[in-house]
Amino acid sequence: MIDILQIFLSESFWAASLRIASPLIFGVLGTLLCERAGVLNLGIEGIFVVGAMTGWMAVWLGAPLPVGVLAAALAGALFGLFHSVLTVPLGLSQHVSGLGITLFASSLASFAYRTALPQVSSPPRIEPFRSLDVPILSDLPFFGTVLFQQTALTWLALIMVGVVWWIMDRTPLGVALKAVGDNPEAVNAQGLSVIRLRMGAVVAGSSLMALGGAFLTMSAFDAFFFGMVNGRGWICIALVIFASWQPGKALVGALLFGMFDALQVRLQTEAGALVPHQVFLMMPFILSIIALVIVARRADYPRALLTPWFRGQR
């Protein structure tokens, strides 16, 4: 008999949920920035891959961990710049450009890995971020294990939720970004550059996406291997809709998926002999789809999303 209540009362379960949610938090925030400005970025899956590979490769070549994180963010920004040039001033299809970015970034990561390590059969290991042990706070019941024994990248993800919320809701820049995703013509009438705002949002959002990939190789694991992203980018696209493009709800959505994933691992351990393991593997995706269907009908999407804008066009 599986004791579900015992699983939900376990500190390790909630700590694992937050850890699994961390790369999704980066990805959802990055997607939110892009889409709030009116640009869909389906390049997220490839940007995750290139962020994971770049951060790991930098550290493997001798760079300290913070430099590896910075390298991953820069790689994401470059692919974001590429996508923004194609979709914003040139006005090309955001779907086609995004899928092209995913294919290009994934292939480039594979090429760079195979070129740098042609004879390696198993990926080399690096020294990843270790869990922070905060004095006194780490010893607190429940919260000590769940919050204060996570890695620095998990804390960075949580901090970025607050930063993005503050920018979007408390600064003129955030007001302009939301406006450019709803009514770019009104933004242009105020003398602001629609092109710069949209391109800047895509570049910044893509940097955050790449940090999600860097988390996988520099915090969750200690090596880069193909298939490790495993559709997390596409999950982030769905979670943004679930969150109605709001940072706080984005955090809740990522934590919800992390909880589902952590739950399936424990259920697979408890009942793996009775139920095929594929049922447990697909469970977090099915539950996420159900949650998305329930919420999506009420989602207040950016009204100029996917709509290219050209100066003087009516």
PDB file of N, CA, C and O in Angstrom, residues 208-242:
ATOM      1  N   LEU A 208      17.985  33.892 -19.671  1.00  0.00           N
ATOM      2  CA  LEU A 208      17.398  33.148 -18.563  1.00  0.00           C
ATOM      3  C   LEU A 208      17.137  31.692 -18.954  1.00  0.00           C
ATOM      4  O   LEU A 208      17.343  30.774 -18.154  1.00  0.00           O
ATOM      5  N   MET A 209      16.675  31.480 -20.176  1.00  0.00           N
ATOM      6  CA  MET A 209      16.455  30.108 -20.640  1.00  0.00           C
ATOM      7  C   MET A 209      17.750  29.297 -20.575  1.00  0.00           C
ATOM      8  O   MET A 209      17.758  28.136 -20.135  1.00  0.00           O
ATOM      9  N   ALA A 210      18.837  29.897 -21.031  1.00  0.00           N
ATOM     10  CA  ALA A 210      20.128  29.200 -21.029  1.00  0.00           C
ATOM     11  C   ALA A 210      20.582  28.858 -19.613  1.00  0.00           C
ATOM     12  O   ALA A 210      21.233  27.837 -19.391  1.00  0.00           O
ATOM     13  N   LEU A 211      20.227  29.696 -18.637  1.00  0.00           N
ATOM     14  CA  LEU A 211      20.559  29.387 -17.242  1.00  0.00           C
ATOM     15  C   LEU A 211      19.824  28.137 -16.770  1.00  0.00           C
ATOM     16  O   LEU A 211      20.329  27.392 -15.921  1.00  0.00           O
ATOM     17  N   GLY A 212      18.628  27.909 -17.317  1.00  0.00           N
ATOM     18  CA  GLY A 212      17.928  26.667 -17.003  1.00  0.00           C
ATOM     19  C   GLY A 212      18.728  25.457 -17.463  1.00  0.00           C
ATOM     20  O   GLY A 212      18.810  24.441 -16.760  1.00  0.00           O
ATOM     21  N   GLY A 213      19.319  25.547 -18.650  1.00  0.00           N
ATOM     22  CA  GLY A 213      20.174  24.468 -19.126  1.00  0.00           C
ATOM     23  C   GLY A 213      21.432  24.337 -18.290  1.00  0.00           C
ATOM     24  O   GLY A 213      21.876  23.223 -17.969  1.00  0.00           O
ATOM     25  N   ALA A 214      22.028  25.479 -17.917  1.00  0.00           N
ATOM     26  CA  ALA A 214      23.239  25.450 -17.095  1.00  0.00           C
ATOM     27  C   ALA A 214      22.973  24.790 -15.749  1.00  0.00           C
ATOM     28  O   ALA A 214      23.856  24.116 -15.198  1.00  0.00           O
ATOM     29  N   PHE A 215      21.782  24.966 -15.210  1.00  0.00           N
ATOM     30  CA  PHE A 215      21.451  24.325 -13.943  1.00  0.00           C
ATOM     31  C   PHE A 215      21.590  22.814 -14.048  1.00  0.00           C
ATOM     32  O   PHE A 215      22.062  22.155 -13.116  1.00  0.00           O
ATOM     33  N   LEU A 216      21.180  22.259 -15.184  1.00  0.00           N
ATOM     34  CA  LEU A 216      21.204  20.807 -15.338  1.00  0.00           C
ATOM     35  C   LEU A 216      22.622  20.251 -15.262  1.00  0.00           C
ATOM     36  O   LEU A 216      22.855  19.205 -14.642  1.00  0.00           O
ATOM     37  N   THR A 217      23.578  20.910 -15.898  1.00  0.00           N
ATOM     38  CA  THR A 217      24.945  20.386 -15.932  1.00  0.00           C
ATOM     39  C   THR A 217      25.804  20.865 -14.770  1.00  0.00           C
ATOM     40  O   THR A 217      26.817  20.242 -14.456  1.00  0.00           O
ATOM     41  N   MET A 218      25.421  21.954 -14.129  1.00  0.00           N
ATOM     42  CA  MET A 218      26.289  22.541 -13.110  1.00  0.00           C
ATOM     43  C   MET A 218      25.702  22.468 -11.700  1.00  0.00           C
ATOM     44  O   MET A 218      26.351  22.878 -10.737  1.00  0.00           O
ATOM     45  N   SER A 219      24.490  21.931 -11.589  1.00  0.00           N
ATOM     46  CA  SER A 219      23.862  21.846 -10.272  1.00  0.00           C
ATOM     47  C   SER A 219      23.155  20.509 -10.081  1.00  0.00           C
ATOM     48  O   SER A 219      23.388  19.807  -9.101  1.00  0.00           O
ATOM     49  N   ALA A 220      22.290  20.136 -11.047  1.00  0.00           N
ATOM     50  CA  ALA A 220      21.569  18.870 -10.921  1.00  0.00           C
ATOM     51  C   ALA A 220      22.483  17.683 -11.193  1.00  0.00           C
ATOM     52  O   ALA A 220      22.434  16.664 -10.505  1.00  0.00           O
ATOM     53  N   PHE A 221      23.333  17.814 -12.234  1.00  0.00           N
ATOM     54  CA  PHE A 221      24.281  16.770 -12.593  1.00  0.00           C
ATOM     55  C   PHE A 221      25.683  17.367 -12.580  1.00  0.00           C
ATOM     56  O   PHE A 221      25.874  18.529 -12.220  1.00  0.00           O
ATOM     57  N   ASP A 222      26.656  16.595 -13.007  1.00  0.00           N
ATOM     58  CA  ASP A 222      28.033  17.097 -13.079  1.00  0.00           C
ATOM     59  C   ASP A 222      28.654  16.823 -14.449  1.00  0.00           C
ATOM     60  O   ASP A 222      29.862  16.783 -14.594  1.00  0.00           O
ATOM     61  N   ALA A 223      27.808  16.626 -15.463  1.00  0.00           N
ATOM     62  CA  ALA A 223      28.296  16.339 -16.809  1.00  0.00           C
ATOM     63  C   ALA A 223      27.228  16.735 -17.823  1.00  0.00           C
ATOM     64  O   ALA A 223      26.065  16.984 -17.467  1.00  0.00           O
ATOM     65  N   PHE A 224      27.649  16.803 -19.090  1.00  0.00           N
ATOM     66  CA  PHE A 224      26.712  17.094 -20.174  1.00  0.00           C
ATOM     67  C   PHE A 224      26.493  15.828 -20.988  1.00  0.00           C
ATOM     68  O   PHE A 224      27.452  15.152 -21.368  1.00  0.00           O
ATOM     69  N   PHE A 225      25.236  15.494 -21.242  1.00  0.00           N
ATOM     70  CA  PHE A 225      24.935  14.376 -22.119  1.00  0.00           C
ATOM     71  C   PHE A 225      23.672  14.711 -22.909  1.00  0.00           C
ATOM     72  O   PHE A 225      22.806  15.448 -22.450  1.00  0.00           O
ATOM     73  N   PHE A 226      23.577  14.185 -24.105  1.00  0.00           N
ATOM     74  CA  PHE A 226      22.470  14.505 -24.990  1.00  0.00           C
ATOM     75  C   PHE A 226      21.194  13.853 -24.482  1.00  0.00           C
ATOM     76  O   PHE A 226      21.196  12.723 -24.019  1.00  0.00           O
ATOM     77  N   GLY A 227      20.112  14.592 -24.564  1.00  0.00           N
ATOM     78  CA  GLY A 227      18.834  14.108 -24.062  1.00  0.00           C
ATOM     79  C   GLY A 227      18.539  14.544 -22.646  1.00  0.00           C
ATOM     80  O   GLY A 227      17.454  14.263 -22.134  1.00  0.00           O
ATOM     81  N   MET A 228      19.473  15.265 -22.006  1.00  0.00           N
ATOM     82  CA  MET A 228      19.261  15.647 -20.617  1.00  0.00           C
ATOM     83  C   MET A 228      18.181  16.727 -20.473  1.00  0.00           C
ATOM     84  O   MET A 228      17.530  16.823 -19.435  1.00  0.00           O
ATOM     85  N   VAL A 229      17.987  17.535 -21.498  1.00  0.00           N
ATOM     86  CA  VAL A 229      16.957  18.584 -21.420  1.00  0.00           C
ATOM     87  C   VAL A 229      15.571  17.950 -21.424  1.00  0.00           C
ATOM     88  O   VAL A 229      14.673  18.383 -20.676  1.00  0.00           O
ATOM     89  N   ASN A 230      15.373  16.950 -22.272  1.00  0.00           N
ATOM     90  CA  ASN A 230      14.202  16.068 -22.185  1.00  0.00           C
ATOM     91  C   ASN A 230      12.871  16.824 -22.215  1.00  0.00           C
ATOM     92  O   ASN A 230      11.963  16.550 -21.429  1.00  0.00           O
ATOM     93  N   GLY A 231      12.748  17.798 -23.117  1.00  0.00           N
ATOM     94  CA  GLY A 231      11.472  18.472 -23.295  1.00  0.00           C
ATOM     95  C   GLY A 231      11.139  19.552 -22.286  1.00  0.00           C
ATOM     96  O   GLY A 231      10.027  20.078 -22.276  1.00  0.00           O
ATOM     97  N   ARG A 232      12.094  19.911 -21.443  1.00  0.00           N
ATOM     98  CA  ARG A 232      11.803  20.934 -20.432  1.00  0.00           C
ATOM     99  C   ARG A 232      11.455  22.276 -21.064  1.00  0.00           C
ATOM    100  O   ARG A 232      10.659  23.044 -20.506  1.00  0.00           O
ATOM    101  N   GLY A 233      12.048  22.572 -22.211  1.00  0.00           N
ATOM    102  CA  GLY A 233      11.735  23.827 -22.883  1.00  0.00           C
ATOM    103  C   GLY A 233      10.274  23.903 -23.292  1.00  0.00           C
ATOM    104  O   GLY A 233       9.612  24.935 -23.109  1.00  0.00           O
ATOM    105  N   TRP A 234       9.749  22.789 -23.830  1.00  0.00           N
ATOM    106  CA  TRP A 234       8.344  22.789 -24.248  1.00  0.00           C
ATOM    107  C   TRP A 234       7.429  22.896 -23.040  1.00  0.00           C
ATOM    108  O   TRP A 234       6.369  23.533 -23.110  1.00  0.00           O
ATOM    109  N   ILE A 235       7.825  22.284 -21.936  1.00  0.00           N
ATOM    110  CA  ILE A 235       7.035  22.407 -20.707  1.00  0.00           C
ATOM    111  C   ILE A 235       6.947  23.868 -20.276  1.00  0.00           C
ATOM    112  O   ILE A 235       5.896  24.350 -19.833  1.00  0.00           O
ATOM    113  N   CYS A 236       8.041  24.608 -20.419  1.00  0.00           N
ATOM    114  CA  CYS A 236       8.057  26.026 -20.030  1.00  0.00           C
ATOM    115  C   CYS A 236       7.084  26.841 -20.870  1.00  0.00           C
ATOM    116  O   CYS A 236       6.430  27.764 -20.360  1.00  0.00           O
ATOM    117  N   ILE A 237       6.980  26.512 -22.161  1.00  0.00           N
ATOM    118  CA  ILE A 237       6.024  27.200 -23.028  1.00  0.00           C
ATOM    119  C   ILE A 237       4.608  27.025 -22.486  1.00  0.00           C
ATOM    120  O   ILE A 237       3.808  27.969 -22.414  1.00  0.00           O
ATOM    121  N   ALA A 238       4.293  25.793 -22.072  1.00  0.00           N
ATOM    122  CA  ALA A 238       2.951  25.526 -21.533  1.00  0.00           C
ATOM    123  C   ALA A 238       2.753  26.185 -20.175  1.00  0.00           C
ATOM    124  O   ALA A 238       1.666  26.696 -19.876  1.00  0.00           O
ATOM    125  N   LEU A 239       3.795  26.188 -19.343  1.00  0.00           N
ATOM    126  CA  LEU A 239       3.664  26.751 -18.004  1.00  0.00           C
ATOM    127  C   LEU A 239       3.421  28.258 -18.027  1.00  0.00           C
ATOM    128  O   LEU A 239       2.784  28.802 -17.127  1.00  0.00           O
ATOM    129  N   VAL A 240       3.914  28.934 -19.045  1.00  0.00           N
ATOM    130  CA  VAL A 240       3.667  30.378 -19.151  1.00  0.00           C
ATOM    131  C   VAL A 240       2.181  30.641 -19.355  1.00  0.00           C
ATOM    132  O   VAL A 240       1.621  31.585 -18.790  1.00  0.00           O
ATOM    133  N   ILE A 241       1.529  29.797 -20.146  1.00  0.00           N
ATOM    134  CA  ILE A 241       0.086  29.945 -20.331  1.00  0.00           C
ATOM    135  C   ILE A 241      -0.630  29.657 -19.017  1.00  0.00           C
ATOM    136  O   ILE A 241      -1.555  30.366 -18.618  1.00  0.00           O
ATOM    137  N   PHE A 242      -0.192  28.596 -18.336  1.00  0.00           N
ATOM    138  CA  PHE A 242      -0.763  28.267 -17.027  1.00  0.00           C
ATOM    139  C   PHE A 242      -0.640  29.450 -16.068  1.00  0.00           C
ATOM    140  O   PHE A 242      -1.544  29.724 -15.281  1.00  0.00           O
TER     141      PHE A 242
END
